[in-house]
Amino acid sequence: MELLVNDLSINGQFPDIPSFLQAIDNVMDMRVKARQFGQEMYCHRNLAYAQVTKEQNMRQAFQSLAHAKRSVLVQWLTQHGPYWEDERTHDPGDYLECNDQVVTDTAIGEAAFRRFNGSDYRLVSLLPSSWEYSPLSVWWRLEGGDDRNIEVANHTTAEELEAALRIASPPITSWNNLADVARERFPSLTFSGDAFDPFRGHPFVPGAALRIIERLEILEKMKGCFDASGERTQEGQRLYQEYFTGENAWFSDSSDPEKHDFKSALTFKHPGKAGETLFCSMHGKVKTPQIRVHFSWPISKDAALYIVYVGPKITKR
C-alpha cells in the first residue's frame, strides 16, 4: 500500500488557522500510523504553499506552531518528502477526471494511474474538504471513447487507516524479503539464482524496494500480452508505449558507449543454460537510489523472460 496526500483537499477552505492546524494534526496522526506499519506518506513539493485560508498558505500557517512541531512538518513537506512526483507515472497529456474535475497533475490522478497498472495506491485527505468520501471514482479519458474507470480508496482518519493497514500486504523489510516476494509474486519471470546478490552490503531502502516491485509488475504483464500467433496485444502495445518509450520511461537500453565500456559487467551467466552467458543491457530504472533491473530482451510469447540482475547501477562512470 502506498499513500499520497490529496493536494486537492487543501484549497483555502479553512475559516481560520486553528481549524487548519487541527486538520493537519489529523494527517500527521495518519502519517505516524503509516510509519508504524512500515509505510511512508508521499506529498507534492508544492504542498507547503497550498492556500489554507483566503489569506494564508500552509507555510505561513506553520509560524503559529511550536518550534518542534513546525520543524517536523517543514522537514517532511519541503526537505525530505518523500515526493510522489519524483517517480511520477502519468503524463500531463493523460486526461484524468474525478467528480467532474480534471485531476491530471494531482495526487488523485497519480494514485488512479498507479491503480490502473495494478499497484495499491491510496489517498489521504484533510477534513473538512470536498473529498471526505471513499472510494473516489476516477476516469481516464482516452481517444476513441475507450474510457477506463477505477476506484481509489481515500482515508481521512487514523483509525480507519490503521484498519486498512492491518489487512494490507505486509511491507517488504529487507532485500532478501524483496527477493522472496518477487519470486513468489511474478511467476512469468525467471530469476537467476544470484539476481539479488548485488544488494549484499547495501542498506535496505523500503521505497526503492516498492519501485522495483512496480517495474517487475510491468514485466510480468508484458510477458502475458501476446496473442496466439505471438504478436503483442493491444494492451501490450499500450504498456510498451507507456513504460518503454519517452523521456521518463521506466525501461530503456544502455547506450552504445556503455555497451562497449561495460560489456563484461553486462554479461551474465545464463540462468537456463549451464556454461552459457546472456548479454543484458536492457534494464528497468529506479532513480533514488540509482538501482537497475537487467533482463533478457526482446520479450516474446514463448521464450523465458530472465531477470539476471537487481541492484545498484552497473554503468556508473
mmCIF file of C-alpha atoms in Angstrom:
data_model
loop_
_atom_site.group_PDB
_atom_site.id
_atom_site.type_symbol
_atom_site.label_atom_id
_atom_site.label_comp_id
_atom_site.label_asym_id
_atom_site.label_seq_id
_atom_site.Cartn_x
_atom_site.Cartn_y
_atom_site.Cartn_z
ATOM 1 C CA MET A 1 0.000 0.000 0.000
ATOM 2 C CA GLU A 2 1.258 3.460 -0.956
ATOM 3 C CA LEU A 3 -0.265 6.652 0.459
ATOM 4 C CA LEU A 4 -0.399 10.037 -1.279
ATOM 5 C CA VAL A 5 -1.634 13.247 0.363
ATOM 6 C CA ASN A 6 -4.564 14.579 -1.653
ATOM 7 C CA ASP A 7 -3.427 18.085 -2.563
ATOM 8 C CA LEU A 8 -6.942 18.973 -3.745
ATOM 9 C CA SER A 9 -8.194 18.618 -0.167
ATOM 10 C CA ILE A 10 -6.337 21.853 0.715
ATOM 11 C CA ASN A 11 -7.747 24.754 -1.278
ATOM 12 C CA GLY A 12 -8.297 27.652 1.110
ATOM 13 C CA GLN A 13 -11.432 26.194 2.664
ATOM 14 C CA PHE A 14 -10.447 26.640 6.315
ATOM 15 C CA PRO A 15 -12.127 29.559 8.136
ATOM 16 C CA ASP A 16 -9.099 30.171 10.346
ATOM 17 C CA ILE A 17 -5.634 28.847 11.205
ATOM 18 C CA PRO A 18 -6.708 26.792 14.275
ATOM 19 C CA SER A 19 -9.149 24.851 12.072
ATOM 20 C CA PHE A 20 -6.379 24.064 9.601
ATOM 21 C CA LEU A 21 -3.914 23.067 12.323
ATOM 22 C CA GLN A 22 -6.461 20.612 13.693
ATOM 23 C CA ALA A 23 -6.795 19.101 10.216
ATOM 24 C CA ILE A 24 -3.038 18.828 9.710
ATOM 25 C CA ASP A 25 -2.707 17.201 13.148
ATOM 26 C CA ASN A 26 -5.065 14.507 11.879
ATOM 27 C CA VAL A 27 -2.868 13.976 8.806
ATOM 28 C CA MET A 28 0.239 13.747 10.975
ATOM 29 C CA ASP A 29 -1.507 11.142 13.144
ATOM 30 C CA MET A 30 -2.138 9.137 9.972
ATOM 31 C CA ARG A 31 1.488 9.545 8.918
ATOM 32 C CA VAL A 32 2.657 8.221 12.287
ATOM 33 C CA LYS A 33 0.273 5.285 11.967
ATOM 34 C CA ALA A 34 1.504 4.521 8.445
ATOM 35 C CA ARG A 35 5.120 4.528 9.616
ATOM 36 C CA GLN A 36 4.251 2.076 12.369
ATOM 37 C CA PHE A 37 3.316 -0.325 9.578
ATOM 38 C CA GLY A 38 6.461 0.410 7.565
ATOM 39 C CA GLN A 39 4.778 2.748 5.081
ATOM 40 C CA GLU A 40 5.608 6.306 4.061
ATOM 41 C CA MET A 41 3.167 9.065 3.157
ATOM 42 C CA TYR A 42 4.039 10.860 -0.078
ATOM 43 C CA CYS A 43 3.312 14.527 -0.718
ATOM 44 C CA HIS A 44 3.914 17.026 -3.532
ATOM 45 C CA ARG A 45 6.777 19.510 -3.255
ATOM 46 C CA ASN A 46 4.363 22.408 -3.673
ATOM 47 C CA LEU A 47 2.036 21.244 -0.910
ATOM 48 C CA ALA A 48 3.678 23.546 1.653
ATOM 49 C CA TYR A 49 2.495 26.515 -0.403
ATOM 50 C CA ALA A 50 -1.136 25.415 -0.708
ATOM 51 C CA GLN A 51 -3.691 28.003 0.354
ATOM 52 C CA VAL A 52 -5.288 27.041 3.679
ATOM 53 C CA THR A 53 -7.346 30.186 4.324
ATOM 54 C CA LYS A 54 -8.221 33.023 1.976
ATOM 55 C CA GLU A 55 -5.222 34.985 3.277
ATOM 56 C CA GLN A 56 -2.544 32.451 4.265
ATOM 57 C CA ASN A 57 -0.771 29.451 2.791
ATOM 58 C CA MET A 58 0.443 26.418 4.693
ATOM 59 C CA ARG A 59 3.965 27.656 5.458
ATOM 60 C CA GLN A 60 2.595 30.900 6.830
ATOM 61 C CA ALA A 61 0.161 28.963 8.996
ATOM 62 C CA PHE A 62 3.022 26.895 10.433
ATOM 63 C CA GLN A 63 4.509 30.007 12.031
ATOM 64 C CA SER A 64 1.971 29.744 14.843
ATOM 65 C CA LEU A 65 3.180 26.253 15.787
ATOM 66 C CA ALA A 66 5.695 25.360 18.460
ATOM 67 C CA HIS A 67 9.207 25.005 17.049
ATOM 68 C CA ALA A 68 9.392 21.203 17.364
ATOM 69 C CA LYS A 69 6.112 20.546 15.542
ATOM 70 C CA ARG A 70 6.870 23.171 12.897
ATOM 71 C CA SER A 71 10.265 21.601 12.270
ATOM 72 C CA VAL A 72 8.759 18.134 11.693
ATOM 73 C CA LEU A 73 6.226 19.473 9.206
ATOM 74 C CA VAL A 74 8.672 21.678 7.311
ATOM 75 C CA GLN A 75 11.227 18.877 7.018
ATOM 76 C CA TRP A 76 8.592 16.486 5.679
ATOM 77 C CA LEU A 77 6.978 18.870 3.211
ATOM 78 C CA THR A 78 9.948 20.900 1.965
ATOM 79 C CA GLN A 79 13.134 18.918 2.601
ATOM 80 C CA HIS A 80 12.843 15.156 2.880
ATOM 81 C CA GLY A 81 9.472 14.132 1.446
ATOM 82 C CA PRO A 82 9.145 11.549 0.001
ATOM 83 C CA TYR A 83 7.600 13.242 -3.025
ATOM 84 C CA TRP A 84 5.355 11.334 -5.382
ATOM 85 C CA GLU A 85 6.324 13.435 -8.417
ATOM 86 C CA ASP A 86 9.888 12.046 -8.222
ATOM 87 C CA GLU A 87 8.528 8.730 -9.527
ATOM 88 C CA ARG A 88 5.505 10.102 -11.355
ATOM 89 C CA THR A 89 3.932 7.769 -13.922
ATOM 90 C CA HIS A 90 1.135 9.770 -15.575
ATOM 91 C CA ASP A 91 1.874 12.472 -18.125
ATOM 92 C CA PRO A 92 0.396 15.980 -18.427
ATOM 93 C CA GLY A 93 -1.390 14.733 -21.538
ATOM 94 C CA ASP A 94 -3.242 11.958 -19.680
ATOM 95 C CA TYR A 95 -6.789 13.249 -19.180
ATOM 96 C CA LEU A 96 -7.878 12.058 -15.732
ATOM 97 C CA GLU A 97 -11.181 13.130 -14.237
ATOM 98 C CA CYS A 98 -12.884 12.740 -10.853
ATOM 99 C CA ASN A 99 -16.181 14.224 -9.734
ATOM 100 C CA ASP A 100 -16.380 16.292 -12.963
ATOM 101 C CA GLN A 101 -12.976 17.815 -12.167
ATOM 102 C CA VAL A 102 -9.724 17.328 -14.082
ATOM 103 C CA VAL A 103 -7.250 15.632 -11.722
ATOM 104 C CA THR A 104 -4.262 15.341 -14.071
ATOM 105 C CA ASP A 105 -1.094 16.570 -12.306
ATOM 106 C CA THR A 106 -2.598 15.844 -8.865
ATOM 107 C CA ALA A 107 -2.192 13.096 -6.282
ATOM 108 C CA ILE A 108 -5.645 11.770 -7.215
ATOM 109 C CA GLY A 109 -4.555 11.409 -10.830
ATOM 110 C CA GLU A 110 -1.276 9.723 -9.904
ATOM 111 C CA ALA A 111 -2.908 7.300 -7.451
ATOM 112 C CA ALA A 112 -5.529 6.355 -10.040
ATOM 113 C CA PHE A 113 -2.918 5.882 -12.767
ATOM 114 C CA ARG A 114 -0.892 3.613 -10.498
ATOM 115 C CA ARG A 115 -4.004 1.581 -9.741
ATOM 116 C CA PHE A 116 -4.774 1.252 -13.447
ATOM 117 C CA ASN A 117 -1.415 -0.523 -13.651
ATOM 118 C CA GLY A 118 -2.018 -2.843 -10.714
ATOM 119 C CA SER A 119 -0.383 -1.045 -7.768
ATOM 120 C CA ASP A 120 -2.176 -0.431 -4.463
ATOM 121 C CA TYR A 121 -2.108 3.360 -4.223
ATOM 122 C CA ARG A 122 -4.435 5.248 -1.902
ATOM 123 C CA LEU A 123 -5.117 8.806 -0.789
ATOM 124 C CA VAL A 124 -5.125 10.702 2.482
ATOM 125 C CA SER A 125 -7.390 13.771 2.597
ATOM 126 C CA LEU A 126 -7.789 16.623 5.041
ATOM 127 C CA LEU A 127 -11.037 17.285 6.913
ATOM 128 C CA PRO A 128 -13.156 19.191 6.229
ATOM 129 C CA SER A 129 -12.905 19.278 2.440
ATOM 130 C CA SER A 130 -14.790 18.312 -0.690
ATOM 131 C CA TRP A 131 -13.068 14.916 -0.551
ATOM 132 C CA GLU A 132 -14.498 13.310 2.582
ATOM 133 C CA TYR A 133 -15.823 10.170 0.880
ATOM 134 C CA SER A 134 -14.292 6.898 -0.233
ATOM 135 C CA PRO A 135 -13.672 5.461 -2.702
ATOM 136 C CA LEU A 136 -13.069 8.149 -5.308
ATOM 137 C CA SER A 137 -14.169 7.164 -8.814
ATOM 138 C CA VAL A 138 -11.586 8.299 -11.374
ATOM 139 C CA TRP A 139 -11.973 8.223 -15.156
ATOM 140 C CA TRP A 140 -9.133 8.043 -17.637
ATOM 141 C CA ARG A 141 -10.492 9.630 -20.807
ATOM 142 C CA LEU A 142 -8.920 8.013 -23.857
ATOM 143 C CA GLU A 143 -9.072 8.843 -27.538
ATOM 144 C CA GLY A 144 -11.777 6.957 -29.360
ATOM 145 C CA GLY A 145 -14.061 6.880 -26.328
ATOM 146 C CA ASP A 146 -12.482 3.764 -24.808
ATOM 147 C CA ASP A 147 -12.511 5.346 -21.345
ATOM 148 C CA ARG A 148 -11.371 3.467 -18.242
ATOM 149 C CA ASN A 149 -12.640 3.805 -14.686
ATOM 150 C CA ILE A 150 -11.113 2.836 -11.358
ATOM 151 C CA GLU A 151 -11.804 3.454 -7.684
ATOM 152 C CA VAL A 152 -9.221 4.851 -5.283
ATOM 153 C CA ALA A 153 -9.536 4.422 -1.520
ATOM 154 C CA ASN A 154 -9.453 7.727 0.346
ATOM 155 C CA HIS A 155 -8.525 7.739 4.046
ATOM 156 C CA THR A 156 -9.491 10.573 6.388
ATOM 157 C CA THR A 157 -8.882 9.270 9.941
ATOM 158 C CA ALA A 158 -6.048 7.442 11.680
ATOM 159 C CA GLU A 159 -8.416 4.767 12.995
ATOM 160 C CA GLU A 160 -9.765 3.930 9.566
ATOM 161 C CA LEU A 161 -6.279 3.965 8.027
ATOM 162 C CA GLU A 162 -4.958 1.633 10.712
ATOM 163 C CA ALA A 163 -7.717 -0.869 9.952
ATOM 164 C CA ALA A 164 -6.775 -0.791 6.260
ATOM 165 C CA LEU A 165 -3.073 -1.161 7.032
ATOM 166 C CA ARG A 166 -3.732 -4.232 9.156
ATOM 167 C CA ILE A 167 -5.319 -6.119 6.270
ATOM 168 C CA ALA A 168 -2.959 -4.881 3.530
ATOM 169 C CA SER A 169 0.004 -6.876 2.285
ATOM 170 C CA PRO A 170 2.852 -6.811 4.805
ATOM 171 C CA PRO A 171 5.629 -4.346 3.922
ATOM 172 C CA ILE A 172 8.884 -5.582 2.441
ATOM 173 C CA THR A 173 11.507 -5.350 5.176
ATOM 174 C CA SER A 174 14.823 -6.410 3.599
ATOM 175 C CA TRP A 175 16.493 -7.136 0.270
ATOM 176 C CA ASN A 176 16.167 -10.860 0.981
ATOM 177 C CA ASN A 177 12.476 -10.341 1.667
ATOM 178 C CA LEU A 178 12.223 -8.468 -1.647
ATOM 179 C CA ALA A 179 13.779 -11.414 -3.473
ATOM 180 C CA ASP A 180 11.319 -13.850 -1.876
ATOM 181 C CA VAL A 181 8.310 -11.643 -2.645
ATOM 182 C CA ALA A 182 9.390 -11.087 -6.251
ATOM 183 C CA ARG A 183 9.898 -14.773 -6.972
ATOM 184 C CA GLU A 184 6.521 -15.636 -5.471
ATOM 185 C CA ARG A 185 4.528 -12.764 -6.982
ATOM 186 C CA PHE A 186 5.814 -12.911 -10.571
ATOM 187 C CA PRO A 187 5.610 -16.490 -11.867
ATOM 188 C CA SER A 188 6.089 -15.440 -15.505
ATOM 189 C CA LEU A 189 9.562 -14.077 -14.765
ATOM 190 C CA THR A 190 12.594 -16.358 -14.442
ATOM 191 C CA PHE A 191 15.039 -15.022 -11.854
ATOM 192 C CA SER A 192 18.648 -16.138 -11.829
ATOM 193 C CA GLY A 193 19.718 -17.615 -8.509
ATOM 194 C CA ASP A 194 22.020 -14.685 -7.774
ATOM 195 C CA ALA A 195 19.814 -11.925 -9.234
ATOM 196 C CA PHE A 196 19.503 -10.059 -5.933
ATOM 197 C CA ASP A 197 23.036 -10.714 -4.657
ATOM 198 C CA PRO A 198 24.282 -7.228 -5.700
ATOM 199 C CA PHE A 199 22.330 -5.778 -2.765
ATOM 200 C CA ARG A 200 24.580 -7.523 -0.242
ATOM 201 C CA GLY A 201 26.229 -4.934 1.967
ATOM 202 C CA HIS A 202 23.877 -2.155 0.868
ATOM 203 C CA PRO A 203 21.401 -0.644 3.345
ATOM 204 C CA PHE A 204 17.781 -1.551 2.695
ATOM 205 C CA VAL A 205 15.613 1.220 1.214
ATOM 206 C CA PRO A 206 11.870 0.419 1.543
ATOM 207 C CA GLY A 207 10.772 2.917 -1.100
ATOM 208 C CA ALA A 208 13.257 1.542 -3.621
ATOM 209 C CA ALA A 209 12.015 -1.993 -2.951
ATOM 210 C CA LEU A 210 8.487 -0.908 -3.852
ATOM 211 C CA ARG A 211 9.715 0.779 -7.039
ATOM 212 C CA ILE A 212 11.449 -2.468 -8.017
ATOM 213 C CA ILE A 213 8.227 -4.410 -7.441
ATOM 214 C CA GLU A 214 6.367 -1.959 -9.684
ATOM 215 C CA ARG A 215 8.844 -2.454 -12.511
ATOM 216 C CA LEU A 216 8.732 -6.226 -12.170
ATOM 217 C CA GLU A 217 4.932 -5.983 -12.252
ATOM 218 C CA ILE A 218 5.105 -4.324 -15.681
ATOM 219 C CA LEU A 219 7.478 -7.012 -16.969
ATOM 220 C CA GLU A 220 5.109 -9.683 -15.642
ATOM 221 C CA LYS A 221 2.235 -8.043 -17.518
ATOM 222 C CA MET A 222 4.288 -7.643 -20.694
ATOM 223 C CA LYS A 223 5.115 -11.360 -20.661
ATOM 224 C CA GLY A 224 1.398 -12.162 -20.787
ATOM 225 C CA CYS A 225 0.468 -9.675 -23.523
ATOM 226 C CA PHE A 226 0.801 -11.863 -26.614
ATOM 227 C CA ASP A 227 -1.881 -13.412 -28.785
ATOM 228 C CA ALA A 228 -1.952 -16.969 -30.115
ATOM 229 C CA SER A 229 0.269 -16.029 -33.056
ATOM 230 C CA GLY A 230 2.900 -14.493 -30.781
ATOM 231 C CA GLU A 231 2.098 -10.887 -31.634
ATOM 232 C CA ARG A 232 1.943 -8.242 -28.924
ATOM 233 C CA THR A 233 -1.647 -7.462 -27.909
ATOM 234 C CA GLN A 234 -3.190 -4.003 -27.771
ATOM 235 C CA GLU A 235 -2.612 -3.924 -24.008
ATOM 236 C CA GLY A 236 0.986 -4.983 -24.516
ATOM 237 C CA GLN A 237 1.486 -2.183 -27.010
ATOM 238 C CA ARG A 238 -0.002 0.296 -24.545
ATOM 239 C CA LEU A 239 2.376 -0.875 -21.818
ATOM 240 C CA TYR A 240 5.305 -0.632 -24.221
ATOM 241 C CA GLN A 241 4.433 2.925 -25.220
ATOM 242 C CA GLU A 242 3.800 3.933 -21.609
ATOM 243 C CA TYR A 243 6.863 2.425 -19.933
ATOM 244 C CA PHE A 244 9.476 1.735 -22.615
ATOM 245 C CA THR A 245 9.371 4.950 -24.644
ATOM 246 C CA GLY A 246 9.700 8.641 -23.905
ATOM 247 C CA GLU A 247 11.885 10.762 -21.681
ATOM 248 C CA ASN A 248 10.524 9.339 -18.409
ATOM 249 C CA ALA A 249 10.416 5.684 -19.474
ATOM 250 C CA TRP A 250 10.854 3.123 -16.705
ATOM 251 C CA PHE A 251 12.784 0.817 -19.056
ATOM 252 C CA SER A 252 15.496 1.522 -21.601
ATOM 253 C CA ASP A 253 18.569 0.066 -23.252
ATOM 254 C CA SER A 254 22.113 1.032 -22.326
ATOM 255 C CA SER A 255 23.846 3.434 -24.703
ATOM 256 C CA ASP A 256 26.327 2.131 -27.278
ATOM 257 C CA PRO A 257 29.312 3.533 -25.338
ATOM 258 C CA GLU A 258 28.021 1.838 -22.170
ATOM 259 C CA LYS A 259 27.599 -1.456 -24.007
ATOM 260 C CA HIS A 260 31.221 -1.211 -25.141
ATOM 261 C CA ASP A 261 32.765 0.006 -21.891
ATOM 262 C CA PHE A 262 30.724 -2.255 -19.602
ATOM 263 C CA LYS A 263 30.400 -5.292 -21.859
ATOM 264 C CA SER A 264 31.809 -7.652 -19.259
ATOM 265 C CA ALA A 265 29.672 -6.266 -16.411
ATOM 266 C CA LEU A 266 26.542 -6.522 -18.567
ATOM 267 C CA THR A 267 27.226 -10.157 -19.438
ATOM 268 C CA PHE A 268 25.624 -12.632 -17.028
ATOM 269 C CA LYS A 269 25.540 -16.373 -16.513
ATOM 270 C CA HIS A 270 22.618 -17.839 -18.437
ATOM 271 C CA PRO A 271 20.016 -18.932 -15.837
ATOM 272 C CA GLY A 272 18.700 -21.708 -18.065
ATOM 273 C CA LYS A 273 21.791 -22.991 -19.881
ATOM 274 C CA ALA A 274 24.857 -24.068 -17.946
ATOM 275 C CA GLY A 275 28.102 -22.704 -19.335
ATOM 276 C CA GLU A 276 26.406 -20.068 -21.493
ATOM 277 C CA THR A 277 26.001 -16.336 -20.972
ATOM 278 C CA LEU A 278 23.446 -13.605 -21.644
ATOM 279 C CA PHE A 279 24.247 -10.025 -22.570
ATOM 280 C CA CYS A 280 21.515 -7.973 -20.874
ATOM 281 C CA SER A 281 21.820 -4.263 -21.453
ATOM 282 C CA MET A 282 18.052 -3.685 -21.284
ATOM 283 C CA HIS A 283 17.056 -2.536 -17.820
ATOM 284 C CA GLY A 284 14.414 -1.062 -15.557
ATOM 285 C CA LYS A 285 15.340 2.095 -13.657
ATOM 286 C CA VAL A 286 14.836 3.353 -10.111
ATOM 287 C CA LYS A 287 16.113 6.875 -9.516
ATOM 288 C CA THR A 288 16.599 7.200 -5.758
ATOM 289 C CA PRO A 289 18.909 5.463 -5.107
ATOM 290 C CA GLN A 290 20.128 4.511 -8.585
ATOM 291 C CA ILE A 291 19.056 0.888 -8.996
ATOM 292 C CA ARG A 292 18.761 -1.208 -12.143
ATOM 293 C CA VAL A 293 16.841 -4.351 -13.088
ATOM 294 C CA HIS A 294 18.571 -6.057 -16.027
ATOM 295 C CA PHE A 295 16.601 -8.589 -18.059
ATOM 296 C CA SER A 296 16.661 -10.501 -21.334
ATOM 297 C CA TRP A 297 15.316 -8.792 -24.429
ATOM 298 C CA PRO A 298 13.210 -8.839 -26.513
ATOM 299 C CA ILE A 299 10.220 -10.126 -24.578
ATOM 300 C CA SER A 300 8.354 -12.786 -26.534
ATOM 301 C CA LYS A 301 5.491 -15.220 -26.060
ATOM 302 C CA ASP A 302 7.462 -18.446 -25.798
ATOM 303 C CA ALA A 303 10.992 -17.546 -24.665
ATOM 304 C CA ALA A 304 11.682 -17.179 -20.945
ATOM 305 C CA LEU A 305 11.999 -13.651 -19.594
ATOM 306 C CA TYR A 306 15.140 -13.779 -17.464
ATOM 307 C CA ILE A 307 15.792 -11.335 -14.632
ATOM 308 C CA VAL A 308 19.556 -11.548 -14.210
ATOM 309 C CA TYR A 309 20.468 -8.543 -12.074
ATOM 310 C CA VAL A 310 18.698 -6.416 -9.466
ATOM 311 C CA GLY A 311 20.939 -3.963 -7.666
ATOM 312 C CA PRO A 312 22.967 -0.744 -7.822
ATOM 313 C CA LYS A 313 23.508 0.794 -11.250
ATOM 314 C CA ILE A 314 26.263 -1.025 -13.129
ATOM 315 C CA THR A 315 27.198 1.603 -15.713
ATOM 316 C CA LYS A 316 28.374 4.329 -13.343
ATOM 317 C CA ARG A 317 31.303 6.330 -14.654
#
